Every structure is written in structure tokens, then in C-alpha cells.
Amino acid sequence: MEAGDTARTAARRSVPTGRLPYLDILEAESVHIVREVAGEFDRPVLLFSGGKDSAVLLHLAMKAFRPAPVPFPLLHVDTGHNFAEVVDFRDRTAAKHELRLFVASVQDFIDDGRLAERADGGRNQLQTVPLLAEIEHRRFDAVLGGARRDEERARAKERIFSLRDEFGAWDPRRQRPELWSLYNGRHSPGEHVRVFPLSNWTELDVWRYIERESIDLPEIYFAHEREVFLRDGMWLTAGAWGGPTNGETPTRRQVRYRTVGDMSCTGAVDSAAFDIPAVIAEISGSRLSERGATRADDRLSEAAMEDRKREGYF
């Protein structure tokens, strides 16, 4: 390298770029979106399952309004087959921050005949009806969720502000342009808008932010010994939902969960990641997406998630 080149390289390194670290950029965008919701809508609600994405979303909402409290209640659709550790974390977190938590119960809908149990014991797909009923009952006009575009191809199609019609359904043809971070929250009576402030985050971004901000998570996200059984190439947790059956043999393995939800369709992965740095290293080396590795209901068809979203799913 010539002396002049060396000098120019040194000069470039010494000139501040003015750019924020990328996690700060993601955080700023998400906080802006959450504040937009507070400004545009009358009755927002924040979906909170106790999973890592909703924990990050709640953390961002607290930052958006600090030192004031979060002005939204929380909502969870409980399938009745959720992991006990996660449900406990959900309740403790809501109580710790003195937030109002609404729980829509799939079990209640089955008990009174509004829903029928599926033959495979899975309840993830049954969540849409209680979710839409709760939105209509409480007249929520904006529903903040922790979905990310890198999770699944149907979620990659959706905008940050996603209009749902009077039946809660999503029509990809009615999506609105979102130029220069301008979001359109207009909706007619009966319609509502789903809002996804983490759309531009990846699974790794979420974990790096959790590490940076010291956000609490359920222990289920870290390696631990658990009784599981193998079904269709996925390690599922034995439980009251119906597994194992038909010769499926429970075994104890060291596993962790990349995503949490209904036990009937959420698989564990073999892991030695006992802490956040180890989880980040593990994800960095994985070629499988989070949902592709651990969600059985997304494997039902190529368009499984898109079909559910059209019906009103998250």
C-alpha cells in the first residue's frame, strides 16, 4: 500500500460516521412504531405470551413511555396446553410491571361447544377464534404483536401496520404502502390493525438485544434435561395434551426451545446452550429457521401460515 493510501485509510477510520449501532437503530424504529400506535388508536392491546419476542416487545413498550407506565393492557390466548414455565413467567411479568393481563382461553371455547378438539390433539390452530372474539368483545382497534419477517414466509409478506377486516381476516391485496416510516392506521368501524414493531428484527437480533438489555426469559429457552419423545423428526414434550401415543417412547434428553407455544406442536432442539452467549453462538451456526426447526403446524402445507393468517391468526 502506498503512503497516500495509508493516510487516506487512517483518515476514513478517524472520521465519525454518525451511525448508531444497529441494535440502537432497530430499537429506535420499534419505539417509534409503538408510540405511533399510542397516538393513532383508541384501544390498543399488546399480545404477550411470555415468549422471547413478546418479552422484547414489552421491554420496548416500557422504554417508549418511561417513566410513565405502558398505556396498553396485555392479551394472551392460552391454549390450555402451554408450557407451565412460560405461563408462570407471563403472570409474574404482568404482576411485576403492574400491567392488566387479559387471557382468552381455548379450553373455555371447547367446554361450551364453540370449538371442537382436533383429532391430533393440537390446539395452536384453535387460537384464532378466541383471539378474534376477545378483540371484538373488548373493541381493541390495534393489536401489537412480536412477529418477525424472518420467522416464516407468510410473515415476510406482511406490512408493519396490517389491516384486518370486520371478520379479523387478512387480505394481502389490501396492504398499504409504508414509505419513509409513515404508517397508515385508518380503519372502518369493526376493522382493526395488527402492528408488528419487530418486523425488521431477526432471531439473532432479538437474542443480542436480550443480552444487551438483560431481559428476563423463561428457563425453557436454555439447555435443560426434559422428558421428550420423537414424532415426525421433532422432540415433543410429553403431557396432558395427548403425547406420546402409538409406541412413541419417552426419553430424557438435554434440550432447549427456540420458540414456545402450544406443547402439541412446539419441538425442542438438542442443545448445550446454558446461557445467552451460548444460545447466540448456537443460532449463528444453524441453517434452520426458528419455526422451520421447531413448529410442527407450519409443516402441514407450504401455505399453512398464510392460510391461518387470512383467517385472523397472529
mmCIF file of C-alpha atoms in Angstrom:
data_model
loop_
_atom_site.group_PDB
_atom_site.id
_atom_site.type_symbol
_atom_site.label_atom_id
_atom_site.label_comp_id
_atom_site.label_asym_id
_atom_site.label_seq_id
_atom_site.Cartn_x
_atom_site.Cartn_y
_atom_site.Cartn_z
ATOM 1 C CA MET A 1 0.000 0.000 0.000
ATOM 2 C CA GLU A 2 1.299 3.468 -0.907
ATOM 3 C CA ALA A 3 1.835 6.072 1.825
ATOM 4 C CA GLY A 4 -1.044 8.122 0.443
ATOM 5 C CA ASP A 5 -3.400 5.162 0.609
ATOM 6 C CA THR A 6 -2.371 4.535 4.219
ATOM 7 C CA ALA A 7 -3.090 8.137 5.127
ATOM 8 C CA ARG A 8 -6.485 8.094 3.423
ATOM 9 C CA THR A 9 -7.433 4.841 5.178
ATOM 10 C CA ALA A 10 -6.402 6.271 8.554
ATOM 11 C CA ALA A 11 -8.391 9.434 7.843
ATOM 12 C CA ARG A 12 -11.531 7.447 6.998
ATOM 13 C CA ARG A 13 -11.232 5.491 10.233
ATOM 14 C CA SER A 14 -10.917 8.689 12.279
ATOM 15 C CA VAL A 15 -13.994 10.390 10.779
ATOM 16 C CA PRO A 16 -17.133 9.625 12.840
ATOM 17 C CA THR A 17 -19.844 8.124 10.637
ATOM 18 C CA GLY A 18 -22.666 9.360 12.844
ATOM 19 C CA ARG A 19 -24.379 5.958 12.546
ATOM 20 C CA LEU A 20 -25.810 4.291 15.605
ATOM 21 C CA PRO A 21 -25.072 0.676 16.459
ATOM 22 C CA TYR A 22 -27.584 -1.444 14.548
ATOM 23 C CA LEU A 23 -29.405 -2.595 17.685
ATOM 24 C CA ASP A 24 -29.985 1.074 18.554
ATOM 25 C CA ILE A 25 -31.433 1.626 15.064
ATOM 26 C CA LEU A 26 -33.807 -1.334 15.451
ATOM 27 C CA GLU A 27 -34.771 -0.179 18.924
ATOM 28 C CA ALA A 28 -35.461 3.367 17.750
ATOM 29 C CA GLU A 29 -37.672 2.132 14.898
ATOM 30 C CA SER A 30 -39.674 -0.156 17.193
ATOM 31 C CA VAL A 31 -40.127 2.517 19.852
ATOM 32 C CA HIS A 32 -41.313 4.912 17.127
ATOM 33 C CA ILE A 33 -43.883 2.342 15.945
ATOM 34 C CA VAL A 34 -45.175 1.711 19.466
ATOM 35 C CA ARG A 35 -45.580 5.459 20.008
ATOM 36 C CA GLU A 36 -47.377 5.760 16.645
ATOM 37 C CA VAL A 37 -49.896 3.194 17.883
ATOM 38 C CA ALA A 38 -50.439 5.173 21.082
ATOM 39 C CA GLY A 39 -51.023 8.307 19.012
ATOM 40 C CA GLU A 40 -53.255 6.849 16.290
ATOM 41 C CA PHE A 41 -55.511 4.362 18.068
ATOM 42 C CA ASP A 42 -58.050 4.494 20.886
ATOM 43 C CA ARG A 43 -57.910 0.936 22.272
ATOM 44 C CA PRO A 44 -54.583 -0.821 21.600
ATOM 45 C CA VAL A 45 -53.539 -4.085 23.233
ATOM 46 C CA LEU A 46 -50.158 -5.840 23.329
ATOM 47 C CA LEU A 47 -50.005 -9.595 22.737
ATOM 48 C CA PHE A 48 -47.892 -11.165 25.473
ATOM 49 C CA SER A 49 -47.314 -14.916 25.652
ATOM 50 C CA GLY A 50 -44.220 -14.947 27.860
ATOM 51 C CA GLY A 51 -42.040 -15.886 24.875
ATOM 52 C CA LYS A 52 -38.819 -14.095 23.948
ATOM 53 C CA ASP A 53 -40.286 -11.916 21.187
ATOM 54 C CA SER A 54 -43.160 -10.655 23.301
ATOM 55 C CA ALA A 55 -40.724 -10.093 26.208
ATOM 56 C CA VAL A 56 -38.629 -7.866 23.922
ATOM 57 C CA LEU A 57 -41.759 -6.112 22.639
ATOM 58 C CA LEU A 58 -42.920 -5.384 26.180
ATOM 59 C CA HIS A 59 -39.438 -4.109 27.081
ATOM 60 C CA LEU A 60 -39.549 -1.741 24.081
ATOM 61 C CA ALA A 61 -43.041 -0.543 25.046
ATOM 62 C CA MET A 62 -41.798 0.239 28.564
ATOM 63 C CA LYS A 63 -38.902 2.207 27.054
ATOM 64 C CA ALA A 64 -41.286 4.075 24.757
ATOM 65 C CA PHE A 65 -43.275 5.559 27.635
ATOM 66 C CA ARG A 66 -40.822 5.552 30.550
ATOM 67 C CA PRO A 67 -41.144 6.855 33.248
ATOM 68 C CA ALA A 68 -44.908 6.575 32.628
ATOM 69 C CA PRO A 69 -46.412 3.078 32.636
ATOM 70 C CA VAL A 70 -47.255 1.227 29.426
ATOM 71 C CA PRO A 71 -50.716 2.546 28.460
ATOM 72 C CA PHE A 72 -51.854 -0.761 26.921
ATOM 73 C CA PRO A 73 -53.204 -3.911 28.564
ATOM 74 C CA LEU A 74 -51.687 -7.300 27.674
ATOM 75 C CA LEU A 75 -53.510 -10.166 25.950
ATOM 76 C CA HIS A 76 -52.623 -13.848 25.737
ATOM 77 C CA VAL A 77 -54.527 -16.646 24.021
ATOM 78 C CA ASP A 78 -53.955 -19.640 26.287
ATOM 79 C CA THR A 79 -54.430 -22.959 24.515
ATOM 80 C CA GLY A 80 -54.545 -24.864 27.811
ATOM 81 C CA HIS A 81 -51.515 -26.791 26.599
ATOM 82 C CA ASN A 82 -48.930 -24.077 27.015
ATOM 83 C CA PHE A 83 -45.716 -24.789 28.901
ATOM 84 C CA ALA A 84 -46.251 -24.249 32.634
ATOM 85 C CA GLU A 85 -42.909 -22.415 32.988
ATOM 86 C CA VAL A 86 -43.935 -19.896 30.339
ATOM 87 C CA VAL A 87 -47.415 -19.290 31.753
ATOM 88 C CA ASP A 88 -45.849 -18.718 35.183
ATOM 89 C CA PHE A 89 -43.367 -16.246 33.652
ATOM 90 C CA ARG A 90 -46.253 -14.468 31.858
ATOM 91 C CA ASP A 91 -48.163 -13.957 35.096
ATOM 92 C CA ARG A 92 -45.091 -12.893 37.101
ATOM 93 C CA THR A 93 -44.070 -10.361 34.459
ATOM 94 C CA ALA A 94 -47.532 -8.781 34.249
ATOM 95 C CA ALA A 95 -47.704 -8.553 38.047
ATOM 96 C CA LYS A 96 -44.151 -7.159 38.345
ATOM 97 C CA HIS A 97 -44.940 -4.267 35.996
ATOM 98 C CA GLU A 98 -48.494 -3.823 37.317
ATOM 99 C CA LEU A 99 -49.989 -4.392 33.858
ATOM 100 C CA ARG A 100 -53.526 -5.599 33.201
ATOM 101 C CA LEU A 101 -53.472 -9.040 31.570
ATOM 102 C CA PHE A 102 -56.427 -10.473 29.630
ATOM 103 C CA VAL A 103 -56.364 -14.213 28.923
ATOM 104 C CA ALA A 104 -58.546 -15.715 26.175
ATOM 105 C CA SER A 105 -58.908 -19.433 26.887
ATOM 106 C CA VAL A 106 -59.172 -22.048 24.136
ATOM 107 C CA GLN A 107 -60.325 -24.508 26.807
ATOM 108 C CA ASP A 108 -63.364 -22.304 27.606
ATOM 109 C CA PHE A 109 -64.368 -22.348 23.936
ATOM 110 C CA ILE A 110 -64.062 -26.149 23.808
ATOM 111 C CA ASP A 111 -66.021 -26.567 27.044
ATOM 112 C CA ASP A 112 -69.005 -24.552 25.820
ATOM 113 C CA GLY A 113 -69.021 -26.061 22.322
ATOM 114 C CA ARG A 114 -67.804 -23.080 20.318
ATOM 115 C CA LEU A 115 -64.710 -25.098 19.306
ATOM 116 C CA ALA A 116 -64.109 -28.816 18.849
ATOM 117 C CA GLU A 117 -60.957 -30.632 19.903
ATOM 118 C CA ARG A 118 -58.810 -31.667 16.937
ATOM 119 C CA ALA A 119 -58.129 -35.339 16.322
ATOM 120 C CA ASP A 120 -54.366 -34.801 16.551
ATOM 121 C CA GLY A 121 -54.662 -33.065 19.942
ATOM 122 C CA GLY A 122 -53.172 -29.857 18.566
ATOM 123 C CA ARG A 123 -54.629 -26.568 19.708
ATOM 124 C CA ASN A 124 -52.394 -23.989 18.053
ATOM 125 C CA GLN A 125 -54.780 -23.657 15.136
ATOM 126 C CA LEU A 126 -57.715 -23.218 17.519
ATOM 127 C CA GLN A 127 -56.359 -19.913 18.846
ATOM 128 C CA THR A 128 -57.809 -17.742 16.082
ATOM 129 C CA VAL A 129 -61.453 -17.898 17.238
ATOM 130 C CA PRO A 130 -60.773 -16.881 20.892
ATOM 131 C CA LEU A 131 -58.366 -14.182 19.704
ATOM 132 C CA LEU A 132 -60.921 -12.598 17.368
ATOM 133 C CA ALA A 133 -63.692 -12.923 19.959
ATOM 134 C CA GLU A 134 -61.569 -11.093 22.555
ATOM 135 C CA ILE A 135 -60.661 -8.342 20.075
ATOM 136 C CA GLU A 136 -64.332 -7.850 19.215
ATOM 137 C CA HIS A 137 -65.549 -8.098 22.819
ATOM 138 C CA ARG A 138 -63.084 -5.511 24.146
ATOM 139 C CA ARG A 139 -63.225 -3.418 20.962
ATOM 140 C CA PHE A 140 -59.474 -3.365 20.500
ATOM 141 C CA ASP A 141 -58.577 -1.367 17.389
ATOM 142 C CA ALA A 142 -54.819 -2.073 17.339
ATOM 143 C CA VAL A 143 -53.142 -5.346 18.312
ATOM 144 C CA LEU A 144 -49.375 -5.197 18.801
ATOM 145 C CA GLY A 145 -47.588 -8.494 18.164
ATOM 146 C CA GLY A 146 -44.000 -9.744 18.288
ATOM 147 C CA ALA A 147 -43.957 -11.486 14.888
ATOM 148 C CA ARG A 148 -40.819 -11.062 12.752
ATOM 149 C CA ARG A 149 -40.403 -11.319 8.992
ATOM 150 C CA ASP A 150 -37.589 -13.892 9.239
ATOM 151 C CA GLU A 151 -39.798 -16.405 11.078
ATOM 152 C CA GLU A 152 -41.828 -17.684 8.158
ATOM 153 C CA ARG A 153 -42.519 -16.746 4.502
ATOM 154 C CA ALA A 154 -46.137 -15.632 5.094
ATOM 155 C CA ARG A 155 -44.989 -13.284 7.838
ATOM 156 C CA ALA A 156 -42.410 -11.864 5.449
ATOM 157 C CA LYS A 157 -45.279 -10.717 3.208
ATOM 158 C CA GLU A 158 -46.997 -8.659 5.869
ATOM 159 C CA ARG A 159 -46.507 -4.943 6.474
ATOM 160 C CA ILE A 160 -45.789 -3.380 9.874
ATOM 161 C CA PHE A 161 -49.352 -1.988 10.045
ATOM 162 C CA SER A 162 -51.598 -4.784 8.750
ATOM 163 C CA LEU A 163 -55.286 -4.038 8.236
ATOM 164 C CA ARG A 164 -57.752 -6.759 9.252
ATOM 165 C CA ASP A 165 -61.361 -6.651 8.065
ATOM 166 C CA GLU A 166 -64.524 -6.838 10.177
ATOM 167 C CA PHE A 167 -64.072 -10.623 10.411
ATOM 168 C CA GLY A 168 -60.441 -10.289 11.514
ATOM 169 C CA ALA A 169 -59.184 -11.643 8.200
ATOM 170 C CA TRP A 170 -56.017 -10.559 6.387
ATOM 171 C CA ASP A 171 -56.128 -9.849 2.656
ATOM 172 C CA PRO A 172 -52.638 -9.428 1.147
ATOM 173 C CA ARG A 173 -54.158 -7.368 -1.700
ATOM 174 C CA ARG A 174 -55.302 -4.680 0.770
ATOM 175 C CA GLN A 175 -51.837 -3.981 2.165
ATOM 176 C CA ARG A 176 -50.845 -0.344 2.177
ATOM 177 C CA PRO A 177 -47.519 1.150 1.164
ATOM 178 C CA GLU A 178 -45.222 2.126 4.043
ATOM 179 C CA LEU A 179 -42.811 4.707 2.678
ATOM 180 C CA TRP A 180 -40.420 6.784 4.768
ATOM 181 C CA SER A 181 -41.636 5.134 8.015
ATOM 182 C CA LEU A 182 -45.147 6.528 7.520
ATOM 183 C CA TYR A 183 -47.799 4.149 8.816
ATOM 184 C CA ASN A 184 -51.474 4.222 7.898
ATOM 185 C CA GLY A 185 -53.735 3.278 10.783
ATOM 186 C CA ARG A 186 -57.035 4.251 9.166
ATOM 187 C CA HIS A 187 -59.736 1.636 9.530
ATOM 188 C CA SER A 188 -63.511 1.426 9.381
ATOM 189 C CA PRO A 189 -65.725 0.530 12.362
ATOM 190 C CA GLY A 190 -65.332 -3.175 13.117
ATOM 191 C CA GLU A 191 -61.926 -3.411 11.458
ATOM 192 C CA HIS A 192 -58.687 -3.405 13.399
ATOM 193 C CA VAL A 193 -54.965 -3.181 12.649
ATOM 194 C CA ARG A 194 -52.295 -5.690 13.624
ATOM 195 C CA VAL A 195 -48.975 -3.961 14.309
ATOM 196 C CA PHE A 196 -45.585 -5.692 14.231
ATOM 197 C CA PRO A 197 -42.822 -3.452 15.641
ATOM 198 C CA LEU A 198 -40.240 -6.292 15.407
ATOM 199 C CA SER A 199 -40.796 -6.915 11.684
ATOM 200 C CA ASN A 200 -37.250 -5.908 10.752
ATOM 201 C CA TRP A 201 -35.589 -7.898 13.554
ATOM 202 C CA THR A 202 -34.075 -11.358 13.157
ATOM 203 C CA GLU A 203 -33.891 -14.128 15.736
ATOM 204 C CA LEU A 204 -30.239 -13.216 16.334
ATOM 205 C CA ASP A 205 -31.125 -9.529 16.765
ATOM 206 C CA VAL A 206 -33.662 -10.485 19.416
ATOM 207 C CA TRP A 207 -31.132 -12.561 21.346
ATOM 208 C CA ARG A 208 -28.395 -9.916 21.105
ATOM 209 C CA TYR A 209 -30.869 -7.323 22.374
ATOM 210 C CA ILE A 210 -31.951 -9.605 25.218
ATOM 211 C CA GLU A 211 -28.272 -9.938 26.172
ATOM 212 C CA ARG A 212 -27.614 -6.199 25.942
ATOM 213 C CA GLU A 213 -30.725 -5.194 27.905
ATOM 214 C CA SER A 214 -30.609 -8.089 30.423
ATOM 215 C CA ILE A 215 -34.222 -9.046 29.648
ATOM 216 C CA ASP A 216 -35.597 -11.914 31.725
ATOM 217 C CA LEU A 217 -36.838 -15.055 29.949
ATOM 218 C CA PRO A 218 -38.351 -18.374 30.996
ATOM 219 C CA GLU A 219 -35.675 -21.011 31.712
ATOM 220 C CA ILE A 220 -37.181 -23.182 28.982
ATOM 221 C CA TYR A 221 -35.113 -21.214 26.423
ATOM 222 C CA PHE A 222 -31.881 -22.610 27.868
ATOM 223 C CA ALA A 223 -30.500 -26.151 27.863
ATOM 224 C CA HIS A 224 -32.033 -28.429 30.477
ATOM 225 C CA GLU A 225 -32.945 -32.096 30.853
ATOM 226 C CA ARG A 226 -36.529 -32.904 29.849
ATOM 227 C CA GLU A 227 -38.619 -35.944 29.058
ATOM 228 C CA VAL A 228 -39.425 -35.844 25.337
ATOM 229 C CA PHE A 229 -40.448 -38.198 22.590
ATOM 230 C CA LEU A 230 -39.782 -38.209 18.858
ATOM 231 C CA ARG A 231 -42.603 -37.500 16.373
ATOM 232 C CA ASP A 232 -42.013 -36.656 12.696
ATOM 233 C CA GLY A 233 -38.401 -35.765 13.424
ATOM 234 C CA MET A 234 -39.274 -33.372 16.260
ATOM 235 C CA TRP A 235 -38.693 -33.738 20.022
ATOM 236 C CA LEU A 236 -42.046 -33.042 21.703
ATOM 237 C CA THR A 237 -42.758 -32.756 25.425
ATOM 238 C CA ALA A 238 -44.919 -35.437 26.975
ATOM 239 C CA GLY A 239 -48.022 -34.008 28.568
ATOM 240 C CA ALA A 240 -51.753 -33.940 29.120
ATOM 241 C CA TRP A 241 -52.339 -32.846 25.514
ATOM 242 C CA GLY A 242 -52.044 -36.435 24.306
ATOM 243 C CA GLY A 243 -48.459 -37.438 23.608
ATOM 244 C CA PRO A 244 -46.790 -39.859 23.464
ATOM 245 C CA THR A 245 -49.003 -42.422 21.703
ATOM 246 C CA ASN A 246 -48.727 -45.423 19.387
ATOM 247 C CA GLY A 247 -45.434 -46.784 20.589
ATOM 248 C CA GLU A 248 -43.714 -43.392 20.942
ATOM 249 C CA THR A 249 -41.173 -43.842 23.715
ATOM 250 C CA PRO A 250 -40.369 -41.035 26.195
ATOM 251 C CA THR A 251 -36.683 -40.406 26.816
ATOM 252 C CA ARG A 252 -34.695 -37.837 28.771
ATOM 253 C CA ARG A 253 -32.561 -35.502 26.659
ATOM 254 C CA GLN A 254 -30.690 -32.243 27.116
ATOM 255 C CA VAL A 255 -32.729 -29.785 25.078
ATOM 256 C CA ARG A 256 -33.887 -26.203 24.844
ATOM 257 C CA TYR A 257 -36.675 -24.354 22.968
ATOM 258 C CA ARG A 258 -36.121 -21.777 20.215
ATOM 259 C CA THR A 259 -39.789 -20.790 20.308
ATOM 260 C CA VAL A 260 -42.568 -21.502 22.788
ATOM 261 C CA GLY A 261 -46.267 -22.088 22.275
ATOM 262 C CA ASP A 262 -48.676 -24.983 22.377
ATOM 263 C CA MET A 263 -46.896 -28.175 23.512
ATOM 264 C CA SER A 264 -48.623 -30.257 20.851
ATOM 265 C CA CYS A 265 -46.711 -28.610 18.018
ATOM 266 C CA THR A 266 -43.645 -26.965 19.577
ATOM 267 C CA GLY A 267 -40.480 -29.015 19.383
ATOM 268 C CA ALA A 268 -37.272 -28.852 21.394
ATOM 269 C CA VAL A 269 -33.774 -28.952 19.915
ATOM 270 C CA ASP A 270 -30.759 -30.783 21.301
ATOM 271 C CA SER A 271 -28.585 -28.140 22.893
ATOM 272 C CA ALA A 272 -25.703 -27.410 25.262
ATOM 273 C CA ALA A 273 -26.532 -23.680 25.411
ATOM 274 C CA PHE A 274 -26.949 -22.882 29.103
ATOM 275 C CA ASP A 275 -26.699 -19.094 28.773
ATOM 276 C CA ILE A 276 -27.328 -16.276 26.296
ATOM 277 C CA PRO A 277 -23.839 -16.161 24.689
ATOM 278 C CA ALA A 278 -24.062 -19.897 24.042
ATOM 279 C CA VAL A 279 -27.555 -19.528 22.543
ATOM 280 C CA ILE A 280 -26.287 -16.767 20.218
ATOM 281 C CA ALA A 281 -23.384 -18.962 19.126
ATOM 282 C CA GLU A 282 -25.740 -21.886 18.531
ATOM 283 C CA ILE A 283 -28.177 -19.858 16.410
ATOM 284 C CA SER A 284 -25.336 -18.282 14.438
ATOM 285 C CA GLY A 285 -24.272 -21.752 13.297
ATOM 286 C CA SER A 286 -27.772 -23.023 12.471
ATOM 287 C CA ARG A 287 -29.090 -23.199 8.902
ATOM 288 C CA LEU A 288 -32.660 -23.883 10.045
ATOM 289 C CA SER A 289 -35.126 -21.088 10.732
ATOM 290 C CA GLU A 290 -36.690 -20.922 14.163
ATOM 291 C CA ARG A 291 -40.151 -22.069 13.109
ATOM 292 C CA GLY A 292 -38.866 -24.486 10.492
ATOM 293 C CA ALA A 293 -36.905 -26.287 13.193
ATOM 294 C CA THR A 294 -39.488 -26.351 15.932
ATOM 295 C CA ARG A 295 -43.101 -25.814 14.791
ATOM 296 C CA ALA A 296 -44.993 -28.842 13.534
ATOM 297 C CA ASP A 297 -48.095 -26.868 12.493
ATOM 298 C CA ASP A 298 -46.060 -24.871 9.961
ATOM 299 C CA ARG A 299 -45.185 -28.120 8.190
ATOM 300 C CA LEU A 300 -48.790 -29.022 7.360
ATOM 301 C CA SER A 301 -48.530 -27.375 3.949
ATOM 302 C CA GLU A 302 -46.486 -24.802 2.052
ATOM 303 C CA ALA A 303 -49.150 -22.199 2.788
ATOM 304 C CA ALA A 304 -50.124 -23.291 6.325
ATOM 305 C CA MET A 305 -49.222 -19.993 7.996
ATOM 306 C CA GLU A 306 -50.668 -17.832 5.214
ATOM 307 C CA ASP A 307 -53.973 -19.728 5.345
ATOM 308 C CA ARG A 308 -54.189 -19.179 9.107
ATOM 309 C CA LYS A 309 -53.281 -15.502 8.806
ATOM 310 C CA ARG A 310 -56.028 -14.992 6.231
ATOM 311 C CA GLU A 311 -58.471 -16.392 8.825
ATOM 312 C CA GLY A 312 -57.252 -13.997 11.526
ATOM 313 C CA TYR A 313 -54.282 -15.755 13.120
ATOM 314 C CA PHE A 314 -51.434 -13.720 14.629
#
